[in-house]
Amino acid sequence: MTNPTTQTSRPSDVYFFATCVVDQFFPGAGLDAITLLERQGIRVHFPEDQTCCGQPAYSSGFEEEARRVAAHQLTLFPNDWPIVVPSGSCAGMMKHHYPKLFAADPTRKAVAERLSARVYELTQFLVEVLDFQPQDCGGDCKVVLHTSCSARREMGVHLTGRKLLAGLEKVSVVQQDHESECCGFGGTFSVKQPEISGAMVEDKVKALKATGAERVVSADCGCLMNILGHAAWQDQQAGRSEPSLPGEHIASFLLRRTGGEQ
Amino acid sequence: MNARDRILGKLRQHAPQTAKPLPDVGSWYATHRPLEAAAEKARRFRHFIELAHAEVHAVTAANWTETLHAVLKARAIDKLLVAEGTPHGDAALDALPPRGIECSVYDMAIEAWKSEMFNDTPAGLTAARAAIAETGTLILWPNALEPRLMSLVPPVHIVLLDSNKIYNTFFEAMSVEGWKNGLPTNSLLISGPSKTADIQQTLAYGAHGPKELIVLLQEGEA
Amino acid sequence: MSEHTLHFKPAEGFRARSKAVVDNPFLRQSFRGAMDFLMSKRAAQFPDPEELESLRSLGEAIRQYNLAKLPDLLEQLEANLTRNGVKVHWAETPDEANTIILGIIQGHGATKMVKGKSMVSEEIELNHAAEAAGIEALESDMGEYIVQLAGEKPSHIIMPAIHKTKEEIARLFAEKVPGVDYTDNVDALIQIGRNVLRRKFQEAEIGLSGVNFAVAETGTLCLVENEGNGRMCTTAPAIHIAITGIEKIVEKLEHIPPLYSLLTRSATGQNISTYFNMISSPRKPGEKDGPEEVHLVLLDNGRSQAYADEQLRKTLQCIRCGACMNHCPVYTRIGGHAYGTTYPGPIGKIVSPHMLGLDATAGLTTASSLCGACGEVCPVKIPIPELLVRLRNEAFSAPHANPAMRGQGAGHSALQSAIWRGWAAVYGSPALYRAVSWLGSRLRFLVPRRQGGWTSVRTPLQPAPKRLRDLLKDRN
């Protein structure tokens, strides 16, 4: 899918839409993403009233409920600044589904369209807008990258995370088998169809481990929750105390590799 | 109201108010499938049909019955079904029997000789109306002289093709020949011997139709 | 719409059936291998992304153009086929279609029918109806022949026996085909099938086939195949009966080359199939073979319901290539039988609700992570994930008047709806969200150790001790 976003100059300010998962479950990833952006000389604004993009309800078929939550987010970004989202699936929701969600409400539709045009997934923003060239200051390290299906197929930004990692001199990025296949998260899918979702994450973790990478990084915390949750469950079953597949958000990894929080 | 009227009624009630624009198929082909010279088309045709497991022999108007004979001999086939009344069928009828190949003809309705067709007809000879380079495909329009089962039931199907009749694409073939103005009872595209991969994705030839497809590619002046 | 008796397994056993496959490492490996094979074959057919995208766009435009004119095209097709001597029949339901077909067969006093591959005949369960009427209905596509011999249904729309190994087929043949010894040599197995079926092609009075495309302007039925059994069924018996869904029509012959190319390349990764069989009339005077009668049965079975809604109409763009199932991580894990519907995989999930009602299929709509792989490969750009979301909407919303679909609201549960309303109340209000998420971080040690399906293979979800908004405050 092509990305109609047009951002030509380097902005001085951006909004940060953390997503509910990052706010509650991966706050460190959110903080690292903000720090990373600030280190590029950008003022990062975190609208205090943000909650959730509405995707859980939307993809579960509860459009009215999704609309109600999405309508609230529409009010949070009054200035014409880019909206950076550390998640491909939430960015995809705001970029591609908000305009459709408010199709019947001309006022909100116009707001949704203006918002949609300003939404960036984090790695996309770093590469396409900031042309971020990370200076690696870490030692040799082997990582594997998992890209979410939304980032890949909805946002079409499956190459930006890879590009950022490729810029790190001492980091080698290995490729897992069936790289483009879904990890099995899919929001409520993981609880409504636990057998199938479980089989998918089992295969995904197996493929990630088979690369021999030290850690998995991803720009989507939904996938990470699923992948790391399964790896930790395996460790628990096997009585291991050290994680057999450590992982983190790509923002945390990038920040640490480029000098930490300083 | 009958089923027809009910179905059409339901569809009419909800059909879009405005028509969609007619897709421009021609311009897609013009952009994506450059027209090639005769030699290149013949080469492409041969490449793809051989890839599909057909055997291709270059022949001339003068020697093709010779090659046909050799093809049959190599397989120890001594009987060939030919289309009497067609130029190629009559040529085979003239050339093969003196050299020990029996030629049977399709001179009555299939009901009268189905068993012989299925059980005692090892090979059939037909012509191709034309061919398609893009996919290595033969175009056959069976007719009263050269009926449909000739290219299907005999385990070996031998086809005579004039290399001047190779089109670049299926689209070009139907456009140039004006097929939309009328198609025969049955028209066929054939792109190799019969095959299947229904058992564990393993390719096997000779599923129900011919086990072998042999093309006599007749080259010569246009 | 009259109700009919179908013998499909109800979709409600879906979770148990998928668990059975998921827990079988051998089947898991076997499906994975087969799907990997088909995916790589397709990829090899589309080396140029621009060509693929422009051809998919053309395919989509052709299907949408023709669907927009569907009622007119059906009449044009009927008129031209009738002029050509083909008899056209219309059926709203599977029962009507079976009645028409059995009527034709019995009208000729026939008892033997050979069948080319037809998913629509599976959809109406013609074999059951024929058997009940004392008519032998023999599948002649090798894969279909194998599953029929095993007393099963196809597990894939293009490769019906993809769930079976050659050893299983070898045992099946040795057991069921008279005079056959065990062999797991694939060529030998195919020869066994060939010999059995060639006898049947000679004997059968009736040949039944599906239709891949029907061309309105010429009155032509097009069949795509590799084996030659489709040609046998449509040429050797005295009567040919074709059956198709009402959506498979194109107005113009020139619409065929792009769709045909998309079909074979997407389905099995072939640049073209072995045979493309265009049938425009029964045997004419003087012709020496071909059926004396050709019939076409046009089946609705819920398609007009999909047609009535602009978004759902896109379901009918499908050309039945099966690429969506080959690329589906769910289908890859569970195979086709688990779905319990004639059409499995992503296309099955969006088309079956129109045929069987959402009451029978509501659960299937949840069997997708919405990963988008199906929509990405669909040769006619059906937005399958978007349609799945729409179907979830139809299934789980409270039943209301004038629904777009039969069975709307069948998956509705007051509890589930209340949960989502509560969720929306929290996430739609910043104050409530702040309070609830703050409580979550404070009471994180109280989260249950068992969290439904999540913790069957994952550690429990636990909120972080501090939310991002807390960390940001601490930092400043």
Short mmCIF file of N, CA and C in Angstrom, two decimals, chain B residues 6 9 12 22 78 88 97 120 141 143 162 174 179-180 197 211:
data_model
loop_
_atom_site.label_atom_id
_atom_site.label_comp_id
_atom_site.label_asym_id
_atom_site.label_seq_id
_atom_site.Cartn_x
_atom_site.Cartn_y
_atom_site.Cartn_z
N ARG B 6 -36.92 -14.56 -10.02
CA ARG B 6 -36.59 -14.16 -8.65
C ARG B 6 -35.12 -13.75 -8.53
N GLY B 9 -34.57 -10.56 -10.41
CA GLY B 9 -35.24 -9.49 -9.67
C GLY B 9 -34.40 -9.00 -8.51
N ARG B 12 -31.38 -7.13 -9.90
CA ARG B 12 -31.76 -5.82 -10.48
C ARG B 12 -32.04 -4.79 -9.40
N LEU B 22 -15.40 0.36 -19.03
CA LEU B 22 -14.93 -0.88 -19.65
C LEU B 22 -13.42 -0.97 -19.49
N ASP B 78 2.29 -48.58 -34.43
CA ASP B 78 2.07 -48.94 -35.83
C ASP B 78 0.67 -48.57 -36.31
N HIS B 88 -3.36 -32.37 -44.12
CA HIS B 88 -2.35 -33.13 -43.37
C HIS B 88 -2.79 -34.57 -43.18
N PRO B 97 0.90 -45.63 -44.70
CA PRO B 97 0.61 -47.06 -44.91
C PRO B 97 1.67 -47.80 -45.71
N ASP B 120 -7.95 -49.06 -28.63
CA ASP B 120 -7.10 -49.54 -29.72
C ASP B 120 -6.70 -48.40 -30.64
N TRP B 141 -9.24 -25.92 -33.13
CA TRP B 141 -10.68 -25.80 -33.31
C TRP B 141 -11.15 -27.11 -33.95
N ASN B 143 -13.38 -29.97 -35.59
CA ASN B 143 -14.55 -29.82 -36.46
C ASN B 143 -14.99 -31.19 -36.94
N ASP B 162 2.03 -24.81 -38.18
CA ASP B 162 2.73 -23.91 -39.10
C ASP B 162 3.32 -22.76 -38.28
N MET B 174 -7.14 -14.04 -30.21
CA MET B 174 -8.60 -13.88 -30.30
C MET B 174 -9.00 -12.57 -30.95
N TRP B 179 -12.56 -13.75 -32.72
CA TRP B 179 -13.32 -14.84 -32.10
C TRP B 179 -14.65 -14.39 -31.52
N LYS B 180 -14.70 -13.13 -31.11
CA LYS B 180 -15.93 -12.68 -30.44
C LYS B 180 -17.12 -12.74 -31.39
N ALA B 197 -0.84 -33.02 -10.40
CA ALA B 197 0.05 -33.01 -9.24
C ALA B 197 -0.79 -33.26 -7.99
N LYS B 211 -0.52 -38.98 -22.92
CA LYS B 211 0.67 -39.04 -22.08
C LYS B 211 1.82 -38.27 -22.74
#
